[in-house]
Coordinates of C-alpha atoms in Angstrom, one line a residue:
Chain A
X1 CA -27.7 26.4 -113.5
X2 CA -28.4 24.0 -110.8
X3 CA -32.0 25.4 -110.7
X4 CA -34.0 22.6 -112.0
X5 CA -36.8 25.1 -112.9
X6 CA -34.9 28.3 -115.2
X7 CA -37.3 31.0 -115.3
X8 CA -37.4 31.8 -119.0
X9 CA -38.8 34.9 -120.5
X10 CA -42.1 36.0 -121.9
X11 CA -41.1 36.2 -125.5
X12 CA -38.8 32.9 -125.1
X13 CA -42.4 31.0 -124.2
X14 CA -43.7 32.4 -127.5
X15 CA -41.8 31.4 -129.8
X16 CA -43.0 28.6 -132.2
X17 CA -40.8 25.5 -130.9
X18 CA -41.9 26.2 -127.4
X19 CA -45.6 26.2 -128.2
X20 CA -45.6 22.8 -129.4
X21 CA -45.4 21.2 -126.7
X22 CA -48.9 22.4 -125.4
X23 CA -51.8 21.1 -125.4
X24 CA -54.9 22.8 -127.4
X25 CA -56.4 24.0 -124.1
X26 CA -53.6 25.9 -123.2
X27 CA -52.6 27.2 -126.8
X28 CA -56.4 28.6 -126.9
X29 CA -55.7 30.6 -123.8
X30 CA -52.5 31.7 -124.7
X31 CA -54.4 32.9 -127.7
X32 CA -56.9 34.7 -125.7
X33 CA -54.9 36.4 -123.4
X34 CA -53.1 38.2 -126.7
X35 CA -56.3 39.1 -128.1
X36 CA -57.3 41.0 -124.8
X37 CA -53.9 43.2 -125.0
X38 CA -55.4 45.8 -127.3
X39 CA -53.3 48.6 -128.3
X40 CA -55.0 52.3 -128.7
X41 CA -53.7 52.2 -132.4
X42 CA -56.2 48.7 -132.7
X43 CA -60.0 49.5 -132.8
X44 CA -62.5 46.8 -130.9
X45 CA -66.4 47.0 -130.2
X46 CA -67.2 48.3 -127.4
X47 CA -69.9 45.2 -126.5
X48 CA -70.4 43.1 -123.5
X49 CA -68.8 39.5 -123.8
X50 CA -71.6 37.2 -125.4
X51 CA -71.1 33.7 -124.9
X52 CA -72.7 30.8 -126.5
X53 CA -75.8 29.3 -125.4
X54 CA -75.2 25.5 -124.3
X55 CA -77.0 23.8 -126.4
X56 CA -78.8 20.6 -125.0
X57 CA -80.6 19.1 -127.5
X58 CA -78.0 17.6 -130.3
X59 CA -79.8 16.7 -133.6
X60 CA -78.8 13.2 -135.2
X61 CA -80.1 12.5 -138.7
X62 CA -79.9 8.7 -139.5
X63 CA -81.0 5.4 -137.5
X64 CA -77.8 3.9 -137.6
X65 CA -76.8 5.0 -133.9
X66 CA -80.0 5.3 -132.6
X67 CA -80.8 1.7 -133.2
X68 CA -77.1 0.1 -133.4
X69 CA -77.8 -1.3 -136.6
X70 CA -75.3 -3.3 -138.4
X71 CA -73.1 -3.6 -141.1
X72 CA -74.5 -3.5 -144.3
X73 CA -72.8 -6.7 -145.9
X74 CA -73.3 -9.9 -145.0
X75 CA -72.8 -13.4 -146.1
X76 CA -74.9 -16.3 -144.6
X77 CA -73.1 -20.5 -144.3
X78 CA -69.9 -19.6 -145.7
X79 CA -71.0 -18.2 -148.9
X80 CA -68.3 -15.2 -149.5
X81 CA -65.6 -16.2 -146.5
X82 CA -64.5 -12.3 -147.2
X83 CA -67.4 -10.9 -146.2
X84 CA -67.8 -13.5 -143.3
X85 CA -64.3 -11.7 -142.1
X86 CA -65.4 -8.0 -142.9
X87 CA -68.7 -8.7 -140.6
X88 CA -66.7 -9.8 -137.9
X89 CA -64.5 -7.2 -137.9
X90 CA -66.9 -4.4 -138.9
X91 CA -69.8 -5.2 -136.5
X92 CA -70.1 -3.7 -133.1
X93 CA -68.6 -6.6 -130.5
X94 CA -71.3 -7.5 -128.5
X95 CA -71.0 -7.1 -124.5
X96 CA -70.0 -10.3 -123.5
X97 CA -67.6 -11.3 -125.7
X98 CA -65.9 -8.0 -124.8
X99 CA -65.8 -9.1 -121.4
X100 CA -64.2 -12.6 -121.8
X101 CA -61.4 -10.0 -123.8
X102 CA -60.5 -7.8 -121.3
X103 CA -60.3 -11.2 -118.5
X104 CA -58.3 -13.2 -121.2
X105 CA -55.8 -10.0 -121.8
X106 CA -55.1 -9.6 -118.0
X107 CA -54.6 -13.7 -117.3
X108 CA -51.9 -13.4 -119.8
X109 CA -49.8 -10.5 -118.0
X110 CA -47.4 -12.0 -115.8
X111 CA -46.9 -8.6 -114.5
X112 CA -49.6 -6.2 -113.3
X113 CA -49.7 -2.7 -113.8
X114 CA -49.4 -1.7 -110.1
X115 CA -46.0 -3.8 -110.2
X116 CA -45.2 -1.7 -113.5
X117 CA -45.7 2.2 -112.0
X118 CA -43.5 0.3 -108.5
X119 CA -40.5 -0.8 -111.2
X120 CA -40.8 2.6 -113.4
X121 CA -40.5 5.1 -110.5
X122 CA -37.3 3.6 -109.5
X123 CA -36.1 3.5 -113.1
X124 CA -37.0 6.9 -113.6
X125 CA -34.2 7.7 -110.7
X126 CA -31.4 5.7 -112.1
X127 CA -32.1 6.6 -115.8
X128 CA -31.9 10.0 -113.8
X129 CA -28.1 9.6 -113.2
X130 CA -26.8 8.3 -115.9
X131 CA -27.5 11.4 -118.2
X132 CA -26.8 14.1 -115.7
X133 CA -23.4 15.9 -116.1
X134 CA -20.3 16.0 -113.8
X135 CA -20.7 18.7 -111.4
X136 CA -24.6 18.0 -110.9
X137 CA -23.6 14.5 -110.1
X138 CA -21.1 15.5 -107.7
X139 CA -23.7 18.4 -105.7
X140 CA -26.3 14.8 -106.2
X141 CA -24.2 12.6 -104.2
X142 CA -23.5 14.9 -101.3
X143 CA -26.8 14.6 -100.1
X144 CA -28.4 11.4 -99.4
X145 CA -31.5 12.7 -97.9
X146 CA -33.1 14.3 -101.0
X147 CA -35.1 16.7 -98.7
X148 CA -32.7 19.3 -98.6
X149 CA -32.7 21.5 -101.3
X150 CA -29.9 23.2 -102.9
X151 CA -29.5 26.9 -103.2
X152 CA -25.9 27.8 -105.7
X153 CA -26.0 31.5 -106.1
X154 CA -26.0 33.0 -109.8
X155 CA -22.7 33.3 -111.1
X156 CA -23.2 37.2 -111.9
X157 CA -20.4 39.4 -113.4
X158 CA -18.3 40.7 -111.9
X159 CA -16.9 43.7 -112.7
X160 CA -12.9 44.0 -112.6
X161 CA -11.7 46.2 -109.5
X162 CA -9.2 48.7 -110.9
Chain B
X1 CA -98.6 26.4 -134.9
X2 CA -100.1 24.8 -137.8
X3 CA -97.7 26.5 -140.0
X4 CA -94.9 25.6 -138.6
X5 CA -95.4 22.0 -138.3
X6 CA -96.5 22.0 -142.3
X7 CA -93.1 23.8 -142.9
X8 CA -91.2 21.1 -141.2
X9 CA -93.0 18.6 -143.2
X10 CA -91.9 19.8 -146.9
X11 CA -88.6 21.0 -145.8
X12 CA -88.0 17.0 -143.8
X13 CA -88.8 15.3 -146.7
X14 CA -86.8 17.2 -149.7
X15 CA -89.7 18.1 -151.6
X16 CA -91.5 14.7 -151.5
X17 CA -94.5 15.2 -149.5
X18 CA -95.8 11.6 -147.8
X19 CA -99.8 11.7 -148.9
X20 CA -100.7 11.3 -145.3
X21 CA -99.6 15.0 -144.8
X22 CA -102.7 16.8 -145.5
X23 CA -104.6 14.2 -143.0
X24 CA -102.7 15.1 -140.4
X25 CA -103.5 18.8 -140.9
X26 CA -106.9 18.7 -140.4
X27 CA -106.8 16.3 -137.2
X28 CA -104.4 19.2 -136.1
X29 CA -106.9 21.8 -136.4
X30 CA -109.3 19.7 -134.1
X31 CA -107.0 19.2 -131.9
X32 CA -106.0 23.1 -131.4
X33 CA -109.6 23.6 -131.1
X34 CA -110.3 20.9 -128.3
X35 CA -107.2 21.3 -126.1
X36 CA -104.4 23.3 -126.9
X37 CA -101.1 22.7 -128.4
X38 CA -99.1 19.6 -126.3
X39 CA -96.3 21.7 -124.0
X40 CA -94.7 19.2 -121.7
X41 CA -91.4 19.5 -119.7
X42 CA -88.2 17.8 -121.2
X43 CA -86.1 14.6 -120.3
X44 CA -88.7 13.2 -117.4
X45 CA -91.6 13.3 -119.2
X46 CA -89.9 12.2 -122.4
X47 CA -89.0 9.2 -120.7
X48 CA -92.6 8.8 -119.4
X49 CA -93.9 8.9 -123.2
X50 CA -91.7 6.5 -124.9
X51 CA -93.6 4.3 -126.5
X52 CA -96.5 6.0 -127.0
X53 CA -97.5 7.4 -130.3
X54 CA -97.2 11.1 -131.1
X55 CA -98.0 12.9 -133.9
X56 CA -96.1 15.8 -135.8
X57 CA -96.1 19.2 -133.9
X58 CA -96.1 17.6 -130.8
X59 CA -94.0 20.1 -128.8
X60 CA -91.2 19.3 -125.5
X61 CA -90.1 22.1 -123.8
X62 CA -87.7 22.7 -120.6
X63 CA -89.4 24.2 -117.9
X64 CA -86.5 24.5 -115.8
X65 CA -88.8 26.5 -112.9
X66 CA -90.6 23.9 -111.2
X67 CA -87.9 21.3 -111.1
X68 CA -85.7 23.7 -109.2
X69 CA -85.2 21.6 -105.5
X70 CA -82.5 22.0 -103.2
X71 CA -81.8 18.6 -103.0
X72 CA -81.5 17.5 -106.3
X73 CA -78.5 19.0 -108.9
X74 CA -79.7 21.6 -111.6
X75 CA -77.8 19.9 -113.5
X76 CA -79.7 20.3 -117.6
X77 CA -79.2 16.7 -119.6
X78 CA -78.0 16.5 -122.6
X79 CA -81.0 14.9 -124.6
X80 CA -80.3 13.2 -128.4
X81 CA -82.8 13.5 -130.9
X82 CA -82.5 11.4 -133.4
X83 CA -84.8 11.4 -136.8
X84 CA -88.4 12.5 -136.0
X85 CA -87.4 14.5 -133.7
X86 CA -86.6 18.2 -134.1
X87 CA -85.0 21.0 -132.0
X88 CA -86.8 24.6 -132.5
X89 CA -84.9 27.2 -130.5
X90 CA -85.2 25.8 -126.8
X91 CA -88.0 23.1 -127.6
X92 CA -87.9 19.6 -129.3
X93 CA -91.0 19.1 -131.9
X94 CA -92.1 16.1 -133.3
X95 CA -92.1 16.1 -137.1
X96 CA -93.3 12.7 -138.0
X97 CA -96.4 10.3 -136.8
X98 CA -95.2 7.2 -134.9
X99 CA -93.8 5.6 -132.0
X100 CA -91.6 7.2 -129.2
X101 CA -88.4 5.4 -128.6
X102 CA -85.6 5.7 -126.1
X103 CA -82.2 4.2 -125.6
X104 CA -80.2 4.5 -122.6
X105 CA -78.8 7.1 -122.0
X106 CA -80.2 9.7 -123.5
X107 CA -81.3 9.2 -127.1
X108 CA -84.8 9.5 -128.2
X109 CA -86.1 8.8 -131.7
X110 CA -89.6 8.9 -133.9
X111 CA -90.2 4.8 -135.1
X112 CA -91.6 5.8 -138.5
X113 CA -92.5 3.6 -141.6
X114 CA -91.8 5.1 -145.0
X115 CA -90.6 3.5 -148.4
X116 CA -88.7 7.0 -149.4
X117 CA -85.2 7.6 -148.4
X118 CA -83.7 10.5 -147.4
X119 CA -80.2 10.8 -146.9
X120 CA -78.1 11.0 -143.9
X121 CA -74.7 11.9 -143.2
X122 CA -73.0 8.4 -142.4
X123 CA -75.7 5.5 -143.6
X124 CA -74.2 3.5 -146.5
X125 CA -76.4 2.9 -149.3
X126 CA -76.4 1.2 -152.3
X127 CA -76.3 2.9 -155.5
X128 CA -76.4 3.0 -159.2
X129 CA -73.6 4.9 -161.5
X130 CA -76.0 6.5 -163.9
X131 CA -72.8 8.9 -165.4
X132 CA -69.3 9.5 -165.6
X133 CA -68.6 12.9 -166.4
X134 CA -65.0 14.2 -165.6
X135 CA -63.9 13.1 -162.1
X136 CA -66.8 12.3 -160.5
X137 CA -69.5 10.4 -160.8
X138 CA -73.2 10.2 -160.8
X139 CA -74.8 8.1 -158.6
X140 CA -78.8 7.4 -158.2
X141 CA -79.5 6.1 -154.6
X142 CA -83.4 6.6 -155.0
X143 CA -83.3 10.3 -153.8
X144 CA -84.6 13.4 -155.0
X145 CA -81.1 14.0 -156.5
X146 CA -78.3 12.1 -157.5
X147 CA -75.3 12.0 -155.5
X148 CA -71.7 12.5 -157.1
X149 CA -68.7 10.2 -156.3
X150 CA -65.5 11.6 -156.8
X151 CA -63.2 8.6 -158.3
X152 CA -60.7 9.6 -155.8
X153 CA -63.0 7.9 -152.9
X154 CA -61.5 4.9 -153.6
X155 CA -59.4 3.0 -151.9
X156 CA -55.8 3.3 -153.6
X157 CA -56.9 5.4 -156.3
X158 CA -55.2 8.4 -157.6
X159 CA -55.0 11.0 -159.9
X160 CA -53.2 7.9 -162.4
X161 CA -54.9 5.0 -160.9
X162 CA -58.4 5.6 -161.6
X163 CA -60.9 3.0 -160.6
X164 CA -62.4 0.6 -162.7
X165 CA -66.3 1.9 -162.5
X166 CA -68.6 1.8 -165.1
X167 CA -71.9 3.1 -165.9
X168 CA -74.4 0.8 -164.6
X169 CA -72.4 -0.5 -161.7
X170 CA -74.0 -1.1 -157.9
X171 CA -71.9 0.9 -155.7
X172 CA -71.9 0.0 -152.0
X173 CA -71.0 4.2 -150.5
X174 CA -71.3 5.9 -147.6
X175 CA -72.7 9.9 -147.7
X176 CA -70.2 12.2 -146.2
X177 CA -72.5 15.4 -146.5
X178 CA -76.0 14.9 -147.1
X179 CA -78.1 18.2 -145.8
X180 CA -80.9 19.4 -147.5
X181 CA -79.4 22.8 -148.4
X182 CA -76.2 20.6 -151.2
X183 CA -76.1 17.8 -153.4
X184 CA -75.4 14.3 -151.3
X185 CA -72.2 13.0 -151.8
X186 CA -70.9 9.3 -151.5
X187 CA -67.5 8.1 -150.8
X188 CA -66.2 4.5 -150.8
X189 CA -63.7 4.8 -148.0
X190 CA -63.6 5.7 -144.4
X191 CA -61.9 8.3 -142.7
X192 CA -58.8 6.1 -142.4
X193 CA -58.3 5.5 -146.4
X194 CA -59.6 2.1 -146.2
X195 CA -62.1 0.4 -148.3
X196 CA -63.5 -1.9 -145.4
X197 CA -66.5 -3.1 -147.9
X198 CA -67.4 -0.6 -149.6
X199 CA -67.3 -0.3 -153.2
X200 CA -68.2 -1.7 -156.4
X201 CA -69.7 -4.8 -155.9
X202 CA -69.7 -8.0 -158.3
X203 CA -72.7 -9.4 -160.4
X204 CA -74.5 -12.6 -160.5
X205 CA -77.0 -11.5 -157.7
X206 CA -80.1 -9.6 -157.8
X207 CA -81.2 -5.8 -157.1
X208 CA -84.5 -5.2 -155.1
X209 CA -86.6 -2.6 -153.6
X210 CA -88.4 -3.0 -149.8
X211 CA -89.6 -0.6 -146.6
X212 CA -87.5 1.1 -145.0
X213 CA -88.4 -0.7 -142.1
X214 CA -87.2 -4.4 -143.2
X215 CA -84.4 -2.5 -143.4
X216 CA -84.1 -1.5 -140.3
X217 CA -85.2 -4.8 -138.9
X218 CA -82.8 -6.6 -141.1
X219 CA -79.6 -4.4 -139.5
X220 CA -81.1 -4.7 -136.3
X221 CA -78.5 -6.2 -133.5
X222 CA -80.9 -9.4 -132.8
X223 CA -82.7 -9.6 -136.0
X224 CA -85.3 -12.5 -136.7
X225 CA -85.6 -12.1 -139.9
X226 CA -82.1 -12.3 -140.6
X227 CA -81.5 -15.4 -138.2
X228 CA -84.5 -17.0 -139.7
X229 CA -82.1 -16.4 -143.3
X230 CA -79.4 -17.5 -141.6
X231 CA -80.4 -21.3 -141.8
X232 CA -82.4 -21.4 -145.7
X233 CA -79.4 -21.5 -148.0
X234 CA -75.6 -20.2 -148.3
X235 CA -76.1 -16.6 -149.5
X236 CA -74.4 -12.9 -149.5
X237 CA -76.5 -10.2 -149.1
X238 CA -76.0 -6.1 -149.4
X239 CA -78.7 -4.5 -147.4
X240 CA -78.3 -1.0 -148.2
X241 CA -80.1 2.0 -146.2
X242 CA -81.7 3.5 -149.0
X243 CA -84.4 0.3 -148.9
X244 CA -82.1 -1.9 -151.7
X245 CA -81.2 -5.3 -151.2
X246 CA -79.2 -7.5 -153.3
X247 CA -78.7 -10.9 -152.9
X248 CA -76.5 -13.5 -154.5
X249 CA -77.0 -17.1 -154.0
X250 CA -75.5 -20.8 -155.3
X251 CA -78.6 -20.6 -158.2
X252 CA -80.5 -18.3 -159.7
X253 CA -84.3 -20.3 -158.2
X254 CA -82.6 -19.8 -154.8
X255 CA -81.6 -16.0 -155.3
X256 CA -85.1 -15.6 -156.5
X257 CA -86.3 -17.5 -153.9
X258 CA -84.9 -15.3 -151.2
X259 CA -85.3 -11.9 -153.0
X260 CA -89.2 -13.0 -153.3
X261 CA -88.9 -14.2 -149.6
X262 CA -87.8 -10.7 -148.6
X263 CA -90.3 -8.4 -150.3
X264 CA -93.0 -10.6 -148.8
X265 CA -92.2 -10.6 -145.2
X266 CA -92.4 -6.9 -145.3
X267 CA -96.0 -6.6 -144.7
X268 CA -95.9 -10.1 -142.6
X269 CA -96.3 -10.7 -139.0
X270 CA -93.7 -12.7 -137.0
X271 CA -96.1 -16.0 -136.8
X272 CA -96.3 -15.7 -140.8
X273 CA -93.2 -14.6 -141.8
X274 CA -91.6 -18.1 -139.8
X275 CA -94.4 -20.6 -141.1
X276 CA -93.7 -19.0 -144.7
X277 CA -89.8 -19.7 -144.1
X278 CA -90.6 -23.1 -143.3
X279 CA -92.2 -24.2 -146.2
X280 CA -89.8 -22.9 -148.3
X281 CA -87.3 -24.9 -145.8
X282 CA -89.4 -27.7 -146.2
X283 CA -90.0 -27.3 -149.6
X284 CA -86.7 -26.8 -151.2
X285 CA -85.1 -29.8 -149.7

């Protein structure tokens, strides 16, 4: 098959090892779309679709968020050095020390990320190559200008002429 | 109207009634009588309200008809209400007395003073392990109820490691359900299995009741209080939701020192509560 996409068939897509791959979004519509298919042997209710209201007022019980309180433990001049550790690791980071973070982290790339996506779409080609098998190499060489496309017909059956 | 608003009182507060509750119903009835119940469109006019003071079945509705333009997007915000605040059907109702606050970007909250706690899903607390009955046990937090503690909400414990917990011990726990319809219940880790504080904690230090409110100031991101304890003496403190504090220091004066310190500036202003801190500054050295 030198068809990079191979149409594959309905009840190929739903088995369980090809489902796994998906995300939750499509998995739900997949879901869905089964549901609909009603048989006459299944009974539904005949009702209109109801969806859910959106709901725009969302409840929160406690302070904590509301305020950005802190953490609970604490130890004052060195008293309990574990607790001196668990506040600094358990308390929200405040804004600017965040900052200084994220400009000390991108100082110490030598390489940016733009220069990164550059290098990886060329190494995506020639990691390409190395795993494709002989005949596809040979049809890949032919053509230089990867505009054209390739059209192989099927190899179909065929039947012995008596 | 009235009704409702005294229904969302006893069912807020898990059977303990605040004795300010019956005042407030009869400056309700006046106010039905003089003007009407309060019905006020949502997010804009909750914004224009913060900081005023409100008082329970104050009502905000959406009334999504006049603010229809064709120039601006119809676009309904997502508004937080956080404790005070309650959602009825499409209308937010105050259901305690006190200050409007906001936060950006949408979270609005009822600033409220009250020594009793009620428990919320999240808030770590510090407890008391009144029982061990079985695999769990029974913790008093200062509730209506006790909470239960299963002994596998530890970190590393299993069905053959149990942890070492006796009766009497302060527990430092988070709630993981806490509605008023179950029994609360505590766990020591977090959702990753890892202790990260929590847990029995050692002795030597002293147990004390406050607000609420010191609290809530004490946990507070740029907290006076808590810098002005900052530079008295080397100390650990456990400040626990449920309006416990416990305090260890170098010497038992100095823990009581600080414990006394704390129940004091409760009811203190800001100018007090430093000039008090300073004598004890001065005084101790």
């Amino acid at each position: 098959m030198a068809n990079d996409s191979v149409k594959l068939s309905k009840n190929l897509l739903r088995m369980k090892f090809m489902q796994r791959g998906l995300d939750a979004e499509t998995k739900k519509q997949l879901e869905e779309d089964e549901k609909r298919i009603i048989s006459d042997e299944h009974w539904y209710l005949d009702l209109p679709e109801l969806k859910a209201k959106e709901n725009l007022i969302i409840e929160e019980r406690s302070f904590v968020p509301c305020e950005d309180l802190k953490y609970g433990r604490m130890s004052f001049k060195g008293f309990n050095p574990e607790v001196e550790k668990l506040m600094a690791l358990m308390n929200p980071r405040d804004e600017e020390e965040k900052q200084e973070e994220e400009e000390v982290s991108r100082m110490q790339t030598d390489v940016t990320d733009e220069e990164m996506a550059l290098r990886y779409e060329s190494l995506v080609g020639s990691m390409k190559k190395k795993f494709v098998k002989k005949r596809e190499r040979a049809a890949m060489e032919e053509d230089l200008n990867q505009n054209v496309e390739e059209t192989n017909t099927k190899k179909a059956f065929l039947k012995p002429q008596d | 109207m009235v009704t409702e608003s005294c229904f969302f009182r006893t069912a807020e507060t898990d059977g303990c009634v605040s004795c300010v509750s019956p005042l407030f119903q009869s400056v309700k009835y006046q106010q039905q009588h003089v003007s009407g119940p309060l019905v006020v469109p949502m997010f804009s006019t909750l914004k224009d309200r913060v900081g005023e003071v409100l008082l329970p079945g104050d009502e905000f509705t959406c009334d999504t008809d006049d603010t229809i333009s064709l120039t601006e997007h119809v676009k309904p915000e997502k508004v937080v209400c956080g404790p005070g605040l309650r959602r009825s059907g499409d209308r937010l109702v105050v259901c305690k007395s006190g200050v409007l606050r906001h936060k950006q970007p949408n979270v609005f909250w009822i600033d409220s003073q009250q020594r009793r706690y009620v428990p919320a899903k999240g808030e770590t607390v510090i407890g008391i392990v009144t029982t061990k009955s079985g695999d769990v046990f029974k913790v008093d937090f200062g509730g209506s109820e006790q909470a239960s503690l299963s002994y596998l909400a530890f970190e590393g414990a299993t069905k053959r490691n149990r942890p070492n917990v006796q009766v009497g011990d302060l527990v430092f726990a988070q709630f993981s359900i806490a509605n008023k319809d179950m029994e609360p219940e505590l766990v020591c880790i977090d959702s990753s299995g890892r202790a990260n504080g929590l847990g029995v904690f050692g002795g030597g230090g002293l147990l004390f009741r406050v607000s609420l409110g010191l609290v809530r100031r004490l946990l507070a991101p740029h907290s006076e209080v808590r810098s002005d304890l900052e530079q008295l003496f080397p100390c650990e403190l456990v400040v626990g939701m449920n309006g416990r504090l416990w305090v260890r220091s170098s010497s038992v004066q100095q823990t009581l020192i600080i414990a006394n310190l704390l129940q004091s500036c409760d009811t203190m202003t800001a100018p007090q509560r430093r000039e008090l801190f300073r004598r004890v500054k001065q005084g101790a050295l």
